[in-house]
PDB file of C-alpha atoms and ligand atoms in Angstrom:
ATOM      1  CA  MET A   1       0.000   0.000   0.000  1.00 88.00           C
ATOM      2  CA  GLY A   2       1.404   3.407  -0.977  1.00 93.00           C
ATOM      3  CA  LEU A   3       1.886   6.455   1.247  1.00 97.00           C
ATOM      4  CA  ASN A   4      -0.057   9.027  -0.773  1.00 98.00           C
ATOM      5  CA  VAL A   5       0.100  12.595   0.482  1.00 98.00           C
ATOM      6  CA  ILE A   6      -1.228  15.950  -0.677  1.00 97.00           C
ATOM      7  CA  MET A   7       0.334  18.984   0.929  1.00 96.00           C
ATOM      8  CA  MET A   8      -1.987  21.975   0.884  1.00 94.00           C
ATOM      9  CA  GLY A   9      -1.347  25.491   2.059  1.00 91.00           C
ATOM     10  CA  PRO A  10      -1.059  29.037   0.730  1.00 90.00           C
ATOM     11  CA  PRO A  11       2.007  30.253  -1.171  1.00 87.00           C
ATOM     12  CA  GLY A  12       4.765  30.886   1.371  1.00 87.00           C
ATOM     13  CA  ALA A  13       3.503  28.309   3.886  1.00 92.00           C
ATOM     14  CA  GLY A  14       6.730  26.310   3.517  1.00 91.00           C
ATOM     15  CA  LYS A  15       5.044  23.504   1.605  1.00 91.00           C
ATOM     16  CA  GLY A  16       7.809  23.080  -0.970  1.00 90.00           C
ATOM     17  CA  THR A  17      10.571  22.908   1.628  1.00 91.00           C
ATOM     18  CA  GLN A  18       8.707  20.499   3.867  1.00 95.00           C
ATOM     19  CA  ALA A  19       7.530  18.381   0.937  1.00 95.00           C
ATOM     20  CA  THR A  20      11.094  18.056  -0.387  1.00 94.00           C
ATOM     21  CA  ARG A  21      12.392  16.931   3.012  1.00 95.00           C
ATOM     22  CA  PHE A  22       9.522  14.529   3.681  1.00 96.00           C
ATOM     23  CA  ALA A  23       9.734  12.911   0.244  1.00 96.00           C
ATOM     24  CA  ARG A  24      13.521  12.508   0.562  1.00 95.00           C
ATOM     25  CA  GLU A  25      13.301  10.967   4.030  1.00 96.00           C
ATOM     26  CA  ARG A  26      10.541   8.528   3.082  1.00 95.00           C
ATOM     27  CA  GLY A  27      11.811   7.696  -0.404  1.00 95.00           C
ATOM     28  CA  LEU A  28       8.654   9.047  -2.031  1.00 96.00           C
ATOM     29  CA  VAL A  29       8.292  10.751  -5.383  1.00 97.00           C
ATOM     30  CA  ARG A  30       7.535  14.459  -4.955  1.00 97.00           C
ATOM     31  CA  ILE A  31       5.369  15.965  -7.681  1.00 97.00           C
ATOM     32  CA  PRO A  32       5.715  19.758  -7.521  1.00 95.00           C
ATOM     33  CA  THR A  33       3.369  21.050 -10.233  1.00 96.00           C
ATOM     34  CA  GLY A  34       4.687  24.645 -10.039  1.00 94.00           C
ATOM     35  CA  ASP A  35       8.298  23.440 -10.581  1.00 93.00           C
ATOM     36  CA  ILE A  36       7.208  21.252 -13.514  1.00 95.00           C
ATOM     37  CA  LEU A  37       5.582  24.297 -15.133  1.00 96.00           C
ATOM     38  CA  ARG A  38       8.598  26.526 -14.455  1.00 95.00           C
ATOM     39  CA  GLU A  39      10.874  23.944 -16.073  1.00 95.00           C
ATOM     40  CA  ALA A  40       8.586  23.820 -19.120  1.00 96.00           C
ATOM     41  CA  ILE A  41       8.823  27.618 -19.398  1.00 96.00           C
ATOM     42  CA  LYS A  42      12.591  27.562 -19.069  1.00 94.00           C
ATOM     43  CA  ALA A  43      12.852  24.932 -21.816  1.00 96.00           C
ATOM     44  CA  GLN A  44      10.237  26.835 -23.897  1.00 97.00           C
ATOM     45  CA  THR A  45       8.270  23.649 -24.621  1.00 96.00           C
ATOM     46  CA  PRO A  46       4.773  24.074 -26.151  1.00 96.00           C
ATOM     47  CA  LEU A  47       3.308  23.707 -22.620  1.00 95.00           C
ATOM     48  CA  GLY A  48       5.771  26.258 -21.266  1.00 96.00           C
ATOM     49  CA  ARG A  49       4.909  28.826 -23.922  1.00 97.00           C
ATOM     50  CA  THR A  50       1.172  28.359 -23.288  1.00 96.00           C
ATOM     51  CA  VAL A  51       1.345  28.844 -19.523  1.00 97.00           C
ATOM     52  CA  GLU A  52       4.056  31.521 -19.264  1.00 96.00           C
ATOM     53  CA  ALA A  53       1.902  34.678 -19.220  1.00 95.00           C
ATOM     54  CA  ARG A  54      -0.648  33.295 -16.764  1.00 95.00           C
ATOM     55  CA  MET A  55       2.046  32.124 -14.377  1.00 94.00           C
ATOM     56  CA  GLU A  56       3.795  35.486 -14.423  1.00 91.00           C
ATOM     57  CA  ARG A  57       0.525  37.127 -13.392  1.00 90.00           C
ATOM     58  CA  GLY A  58       0.127  34.604 -10.571  1.00 88.00           C
ATOM     59  CA  GLU A  59      -3.030  33.088 -12.104  1.00 92.00           C
ATOM     60  CA  LEU A  60      -3.934  29.414 -12.085  1.00 94.00           C
ATOM     61  CA  ILE A  61      -3.398  27.194 -15.130  1.00 97.00           C
ATOM     62  CA  ASP A  62      -6.565  25.531 -16.451  1.00 97.00           C
ATOM     63  CA  ASP A  63      -7.831  22.369 -14.760  1.00 98.00           C
ATOM     64  CA  ALA A  64      -7.691  20.148 -17.869  1.00 98.00           C
ATOM     65  CA  THR A  65      -3.973  20.836 -18.413  1.00 97.00           C
ATOM     66  CA  MET A  66      -3.112  20.282 -14.755  1.00 98.00           C
ATOM     67  CA  ILE A  67      -5.224  17.133 -14.360  1.00 98.00           C
ATOM     68  CA  GLU A  68      -3.608  15.584 -17.454  1.00 97.00           C
ATOM     69  CA  MET A  69      -0.124  16.451 -16.178  1.00 97.00           C
ATOM     70  CA  VAL A  70      -0.773  14.761 -12.826  1.00 98.00           C
ATOM     71  CA  ARG A  71      -2.610  11.793 -14.345  1.00 97.00           C
ATOM     72  CA  GLU A  72       0.401  11.073 -16.596  1.00 96.00           C
ATOM     73  CA  ARG A  73       2.875  11.494 -13.747  1.00 97.00           C
ATOM     74  CA  LEU A  74       0.928   9.194 -11.410  1.00 97.00           C
ATOM     75  CA  ALA A  75       0.779   6.519 -14.114  1.00 96.00           C
ATOM     76  CA  ARG A  76       4.543   5.986 -13.758  1.00 96.00           C
ATOM     77  CA  ALA A  77       5.737   2.992 -11.724  1.00 96.00           C
ATOM     78  CA  ASP A  78       7.963   5.088  -9.432  1.00 96.00           C
ATOM     79  CA  THR A  79       4.804   6.294  -7.657  1.00 97.00           C
ATOM     80  CA  ASP A  80       3.804   2.760  -6.589  1.00 95.00           C
ATOM     81  CA  ALA A  81       5.342   3.235  -3.111  1.00 95.00           C
ATOM     82  CA  GLY A  82       3.394   6.478  -2.812  1.00 96.00           C
ATOM     83  CA  PHE A  83       3.781  10.118  -3.781  1.00 98.00           C
ATOM     84  CA  LEU A  84       3.732  13.587  -2.399  1.00 98.00           C
ATOM     85  CA  LEU A  85       1.728  16.093  -4.428  1.00 97.00           C
ATOM     86  CA  ASP A  86       2.968  19.635  -3.852  1.00 95.00           C
ATOM     87  CA  GLY A  87       0.765  22.287  -5.497  1.00 94.00           C
ATOM     88  CA  PHE A  88      -2.030  20.006  -6.715  1.00 97.00           C
ATOM     89  CA  PRO A  89      -5.001  19.959  -6.375  1.00 97.00           C
ATOM     90  CA  ARG A  90      -5.701  23.692  -6.296  1.00 95.00           C
ATOM     91  CA  THR A  91      -9.375  23.668  -7.298  1.00 95.00           C
ATOM     92  CA  VAL A  92     -12.361  21.463  -6.470  1.00 96.00           C
ATOM     93  CA  PRO A  93     -12.516  19.983 -10.023  1.00 97.00           C
ATOM     94  CA  GLN A  94      -8.822  19.008  -9.666  1.00 98.00           C
ATOM     95  CA  ALA A  95      -9.604  17.332  -6.318  1.00 98.00           C
ATOM     96  CA  GLU A  96     -12.526  15.447  -7.847  1.00 98.00           C
ATOM     97  CA  ALA A  97     -10.318  14.252 -10.703  1.00 98.00           C
ATOM     98  CA  LEU A  98      -7.672  13.120  -8.197  1.00 98.00           C
ATOM     99  CA  ASP A  99     -10.293  11.115  -6.294  1.00 97.00           C
ATOM    100  CA  ARG A 100     -11.179   9.313  -9.524  1.00 97.00           C
ATOM    101  CA  ILE A 101      -7.483   8.635 -10.223  1.00 97.00           C
ATOM    102  CA  MET A 102      -7.063   7.301  -6.645  1.00 96.00           C
ATOM    103  CA  ASP A 103     -10.078   5.001  -7.006  1.00 95.00           C
ATOM    104  CA  ALA A 104      -8.611   3.557 -10.201  1.00 95.00           C
ATOM    105  CA  ARG A 105      -5.159   3.101  -8.583  1.00 94.00           C
ATOM    106  CA  ASN A 106      -6.578   1.335  -5.521  1.00 92.00           C
ATOM    107  CA  ASN A 107      -3.246   1.732  -3.712  1.00 94.00           C
ATOM    108  CA  GLY A 108      -3.785   3.095  -0.205  1.00 93.00           C
ATOM    109  CA  PRO A 109      -5.586   6.086   1.285  1.00 95.00           C
ATOM    110  CA  LEU A 110      -5.108   9.727   0.305  1.00 97.00           C
ATOM    111  CA  ILE A 111      -3.669  11.777   3.172  1.00 98.00           C
ATOM    112  CA  VAL A 112      -4.359  15.512   3.077  1.00 98.00           C
ATOM    113  CA  VAL A 113      -2.254  17.911   5.138  1.00 97.00           C
ATOM    114  CA  ASP A 114      -3.186  21.582   5.320  1.00 96.00           C
ATOM    115  CA  VAL A 115      -0.222  23.761   6.358  1.00 95.00           C
ATOM    116  CA  ARG A 116      -1.640  26.955   7.936  1.00 94.00           C
ATOM    117  CA  VAL A 117       0.158  30.279   8.298  1.00 93.00           C
ATOM    118  CA  PRO A 118      -1.368  33.720   9.117  1.00 90.00           C
ATOM    119  CA  LEU A 119      -1.687  36.138   6.188  1.00 86.00           C
ATOM    120  CA  GLN A 120       0.759  38.802   7.467  1.00 84.00           C
ATOM    121  CA  GLU A 121       3.471  36.207   7.955  1.00 88.00           C
ATOM    122  CA  LEU A 122       2.918  34.884   4.408  1.00 88.00           C
ATOM    123  CA  VAL A 123       3.370  38.299   2.809  1.00 81.00           C
ATOM    124  CA  ARG A 124       6.522  38.845   4.849  1.00 80.00           C
ATOM    125  CA  ARG A 125       7.965  35.471   3.854  1.00 82.00           C
ATOM    126  CA  LEU A 126       7.100  35.744   0.160  1.00 79.00           C
ATOM    127  CA  ASP A 127       8.603  39.200  -0.063  1.00 75.00           C
ATOM    128  CA  SER A 128      11.940  37.883   1.186  1.00 76.00           C
ATOM    129  CA  ARG A 129      11.917  34.358  -0.315  1.00 79.00           C
ATOM    130  CA  LYS A 130      14.870  33.506  -2.543  1.00 82.00           C
ATOM    131  CA  VAL A 131      15.215  30.730  -5.104  1.00 87.00           C
ATOM    132  CA  CYS A 132      18.186  29.579  -7.195  1.00 88.00           C
ATOM    133  CA  SER A 133      18.233  31.303 -10.618  1.00 87.00           C
ATOM    134  CA  SER A 134      19.787  28.231 -12.163  1.00 87.00           C
ATOM    135  CA  CYS A 135      18.061  25.123 -10.741  1.00 87.00           C
ATOM    136  CA  GLY A 136      15.042  26.711  -9.013  1.00 83.00           C
ATOM    137  CA  ALA A 137      15.774  25.222  -5.543  1.00 83.00           C
ATOM    138  CA  ASN A 138      14.521  27.159  -2.523  1.00 81.00           C
ATOM    139  CA  ALA A 139      17.146  28.599  -0.174  1.00 79.00           C
ATOM    140  CA  ASP A 140      17.324  25.917   2.536  1.00 68.00           C
ATOM    141  CA  PRO A 141      15.951  27.121   5.893  1.00 61.00           C
ATOM    142  CA  PHE A 142      17.525  24.060   7.555  1.00 59.00           C
ATOM    143  CA  GLY A 143      20.971  25.032   6.272  1.00 61.00           C
ATOM    144  CA  PRO A 144      23.333  27.972   6.920  1.00 61.00           C
ATOM    145  CA  THR A 145      22.515  31.388   5.392  1.00 59.00           C
ATOM    146  CA  ILE A 146      24.431  31.564   2.112  1.00 64.00           C
ATOM    147  CA  ASN A 147      24.089  33.563  -1.089  1.00 75.00           C
ATOM    148  CA  ARG A 148      24.687  30.706  -3.493  1.00 83.00           C
ATOM    149  CA  CYS A 149      22.745  27.536  -4.115  1.00 86.00           C
ATOM    150  CA  GLY A 150      24.100  24.523  -2.217  1.00 80.00           C
ATOM    151  CA  LYS A 151      23.038  22.203  -5.047  1.00 84.00           C
ATOM    152  CA  CYS A 152      24.475  23.875  -8.143  1.00 90.00           C
ATOM    153  CA  GLY A 153      26.243  27.084  -7.061  1.00 88.00           C
ATOM    154  CA  GLY A 154      23.685  29.301  -8.856  1.00 89.00           C
ATOM    155  CA  GLU A 155      22.756  32.732  -7.561  1.00 87.00           C
ATOM    156  CA  PHE A 156      19.717  33.136  -5.283  1.00 87.00           C
ATOM    157  CA  VAL A 157      17.150  35.583  -6.705  1.00 85.00           C
ATOM    158  CA  GLN A 158      13.512  36.531  -6.099  1.00 83.00           C
ATOM    159  CA  ARG A 159      11.007  34.398  -8.054  1.00 82.00           C
ATOM    160  CA  PRO A 160       9.293  36.551 -10.745  1.00 77.00           C
ATOM    161  CA  ASP A 161       5.870  35.798  -9.209  1.00 77.00           C
ATOM    162  CA  ASP A 162       7.034  36.639  -5.661  1.00 76.00           C
ATOM    163  CA  ASN A 163       6.939  40.441  -6.038  1.00 78.00           C
ATOM    164  CA  ARG A 164       4.403  42.117  -3.766  1.00 78.00           C
ATOM    165  CA  ASP A 165       1.606  42.762  -6.302  1.00 82.00           C
ATOM    166  CA  VAL A 166       1.725  39.245  -7.697  1.00 85.00           C
ATOM    167  CA  VAL A 167       2.010  37.778  -4.193  1.00 84.00           C
ATOM    168  CA  ILE A 168      -1.192  39.532  -3.167  1.00 86.00           C
ATOM    169  CA  GLU A 169      -2.875  38.241  -6.341  1.00 88.00           C
ATOM    170  CA  ARG A 170      -1.700  34.674  -5.613  1.00 88.00           C
ATOM    171  CA  LEU A 171      -2.943  34.875  -2.027  1.00 90.00           C
ATOM    172  CA  LYS A 172      -6.326  36.139  -3.242  1.00 90.00           C
ATOM    173  CA  ILE A 173      -6.549  33.265  -5.719  1.00 91.00           C
ATOM    174  CA  TYR A 174      -5.644  30.851  -2.940  1.00 91.00           C
ATOM    175  CA  GLU A 175      -8.422  32.231  -0.773  1.00 89.00           C
ATOM    176  CA  THR A 176     -11.124  32.033  -3.464  1.00 92.00           C
ATOM    177  CA  GLN A 177     -10.144  28.949  -5.487  1.00 90.00           C
ATOM    178  CA  THR A 178      -7.976  26.717  -3.315  1.00 90.00           C
ATOM    179  CA  TYR A 179      -9.299  27.310   0.195  1.00 89.00           C
ATOM    180  CA  PRO A 180     -12.688  25.691  -0.699  1.00 92.00           C
ATOM    181  CA  LEU A 181     -10.683  22.466  -0.922  1.00 95.00           C
ATOM    182  CA  VAL A 182     -10.442  22.456   2.855  1.00 94.00           C
ATOM    183  CA  GLU A 183     -14.207  22.109   2.959  1.00 95.00           C
ATOM    184  CA  TYR A 184     -13.982  19.383   0.329  1.00 97.00           C
ATOM    185  CA  TYR A 185     -11.526  17.318   2.394  1.00 97.00           C
ATOM    186  CA  GLN A 186     -12.046  18.203   6.039  1.00 95.00           C
ATOM    187  CA  GLY A 187     -14.675  15.568   6.843  1.00 96.00           C
ATOM    188  CA  ARG A 188     -12.311  12.753   5.896  1.00 96.00           C
ATOM    189  CA  PRO A 189     -10.513  10.667   8.542  1.00 95.00           C
ATOM    190  CA  THR A 190      -7.195  11.313   6.747  1.00 97.00           C
ATOM    191  CA  PHE A 191      -7.408  15.141   6.784  1.00 98.00           C
ATOM    192  CA  ARG A 192      -4.908  16.876   9.099  1.00 98.00           C
ATOM    193  CA  VAL A 193      -3.947  20.485   9.896  1.00 97.00           C
ATOM    194  CA  VAL A 194      -0.386  21.563  10.738  1.00 97.00           C
ATOM    195  CA  ASN A 195       0.750  24.897  12.199  1.00 96.00           C
ATOM    196  CA  GLY A 196       3.160  26.219   9.554  1.00 95.00           C
ATOM    197  CA  ALA A 197       4.025  29.400  11.490  1.00 95.00           C
ATOM    198  CA  GLN A 198       6.535  27.535  13.708  1.00 94.00           C
ATOM    199  CA  ALA A 199      10.266  26.971  13.150  1.00 93.00           C
ATOM    200  CA  PRO A 200      10.877  24.616  10.189  1.00 93.00           C
ATOM    201  CA  GLU A 201      12.119  21.790  12.452  1.00 95.00           C
ATOM    202  CA  LYS A 202       8.933  21.968  14.531  1.00 97.00           C
ATOM    203  CA  VAL A 203       6.736  21.985  11.410  1.00 97.00           C
ATOM    204  CA  ALA A 204       8.690  18.954  10.170  1.00 97.00           C
ATOM    205  CA  PHE A 205       8.094  17.059  13.433  1.00 97.00           C
ATOM    206  CA  GLU A 206       4.374  17.881  13.425  1.00 98.00           C
ATOM    207  CA  LEU A 207       4.056  16.828   9.782  1.00 97.00           C
ATOM    208  CA  ASP A 208       5.761  13.485  10.359  1.00 97.00           C
ATOM    209  CA  THR A 209       3.510  12.779  13.333  1.00 98.00           C
ATOM    210  CA  VAL A 210       0.198  13.641  11.656  1.00 98.00           C
ATOM    211  CA  ILE A 211       1.037  11.869   8.387  1.00 98.00           C
ATOM    212  CA  ASP A 212       1.955   8.627  10.171  1.00 97.00           C
ATOM    213  CA  ASP A 213      -1.216   8.846  12.231  1.00 97.00           C
ATOM    214  CA  ALA A 214      -3.394   9.559   9.182  1.00 97.00           C
ATOM    215  CA  ALA A 215      -1.784   6.632   7.316  1.00 96.00           C
ATOM    216  CA  THR A 216      -2.784   4.238  10.117  1.00 96.00           C
ATOM    217  CA  VAL A 217      -6.303   5.656  10.405  1.00 96.00           C
ATOM    218  CA  GLY A 218      -6.716   5.721   6.603  1.00 94.00           C
ATOM    219  CA  ALA A 219      -5.594   2.115   6.158  1.00 92.00           C
ATOM    220  CA  ALA A 220      -8.050   0.972   8.842  1.00 94.00           C
ATOM    221  CA  ALA A 221     -10.869   2.971   7.225  1.00 91.00           C
ATOM    222  CA  LEU A 222     -10.112   1.418   3.823  1.00 88.00           C
ATOM    223  CA  LYS A 223     -10.129  -2.055   5.356  1.00 88.00           C
ATOM    224  CA  ALA A 224     -13.458  -1.347   7.008  1.00 90.00           C
ATOM    225  CA  GLY A 225     -14.753  -0.129   3.659  1.00 80.00           C
ATOM    226  CA  THR A 226     -15.648   3.354   4.894  1.00 58.00           C
TER     227      THR A 226
HETATM  228  P1  AMP B   1       3.766  27.063  -6.936  1.00 71.43           P
HETATM  229  O1  AMP B   1       5.207  26.859  -7.266  1.00 71.43           O
HETATM  230  O2  AMP B   1       3.104  25.824  -6.399  1.00 71.43           O
HETATM  231  O3  AMP B   1       3.519  28.276  -6.070  1.00 71.43           O
HETATM  232  O4  AMP B   1       3.011  27.340  -8.342  1.00 71.43           O
HETATM  233  C1  AMP B   1       3.348  28.460  -9.138  1.00 71.43           C
HETATM  234  C2  AMP B   1       2.298  28.692 -10.192  1.00 71.43           C
HETATM  235  O5  AMP B   1       2.128  27.531 -11.004  1.00 71.43           O
HETATM  236  C3  AMP B   1       0.896  29.015  -9.681  1.00 71.43           C
HETATM  237  O6  AMP B   1       0.745  30.366  -9.315  1.00 71.43           O
HETATM  238  C4  AMP B   1       0.062  28.640 -10.917  1.00 71.43           C
HETATM  239  O7  AMP B   1       0.170  29.633 -11.913  1.00 71.43           O
HETATM  240  C5  AMP B   1       0.776  27.399 -11.432  1.00 71.43           C
HETATM  241  N1  AMP B   1       0.243  26.118 -10.861  1.00 71.43           N
HETATM  242  C6  AMP B   1       0.935  25.191 -10.149  1.00 71.43           C
HETATM  243  N2  AMP B   1       0.151  24.156  -9.785  1.00 71.43           N
HETATM  244  C7  AMP B   1      -1.087  24.442 -10.278  1.00 71.43           C
HETATM  245  C8  AMP B   1      -2.348  23.771 -10.213  1.00 71.43           C
HETATM  246  N3  AMP B   1      -2.508  22.599  -9.566  1.00 71.43           N
HETATM  247  N4  AMP B   1      -3.410  24.369 -10.834  1.00 71.43           N
HETATM  248  C9  AMP B   1      -3.281  25.530 -11.487  1.00 71.43           C
HETATM  249  N5  AMP B   1      -2.128  26.222 -11.575  1.00 71.43           N
HETATM  250  C10 AMP B   1      -1.024  25.700 -10.972  1.00 71.43           C
END
């Protein structure tokens, strides 16, 4: 049975950082939809050229494109042990499509973690967030403060969609389009909330604890056919 996790939370909640660590520690495939799109833009593939303008404005990419991207990725055998979706689903239709994909896979419960951070703290973090201009990695909050990327030596810069106006737009979109997902998932026995406003190590500990608990509860619920 796979360990299948969705990490939800507004931009700046620390999702990407925590998802990268969790996936590495558990040997799971991380599927970061935003990174996949940014790579497509960098390589100027047909997908990249289509999504570029919308992404720069901080708007969501259409559901059909995103659902197809995730469906194809989850069809690969390296997700059999489980996966960690980072940035998907972001709308209710995407969540519904994922439920259908999960039913067809029949490989363990879907664990949903909502990482919560107050609005003021998000704006502060996004304004100062730095990513590598060469490989796109986030500056590592677990590591020492350095100006160059530990992975490839590239320079840390602000992400084009992290400037204040676009950040506010992305937070608004989160509130209207993605937050309704909490309502969609919160009645499930495998839904968990984590306080993302703590130090990264504390968030990591809380995440590990709630995901392991949800995996046990979810497996039992599946067995009981609920
Ligand atoms: P992220 O790196 O997760 O903050 O995503 C950056 C941008 O990629 C978002 O602002 C959207 O434009 C796009 N994106 C990523 N994932 C999705 C998704 N599931 N649905 C729609 N747009 C997405």
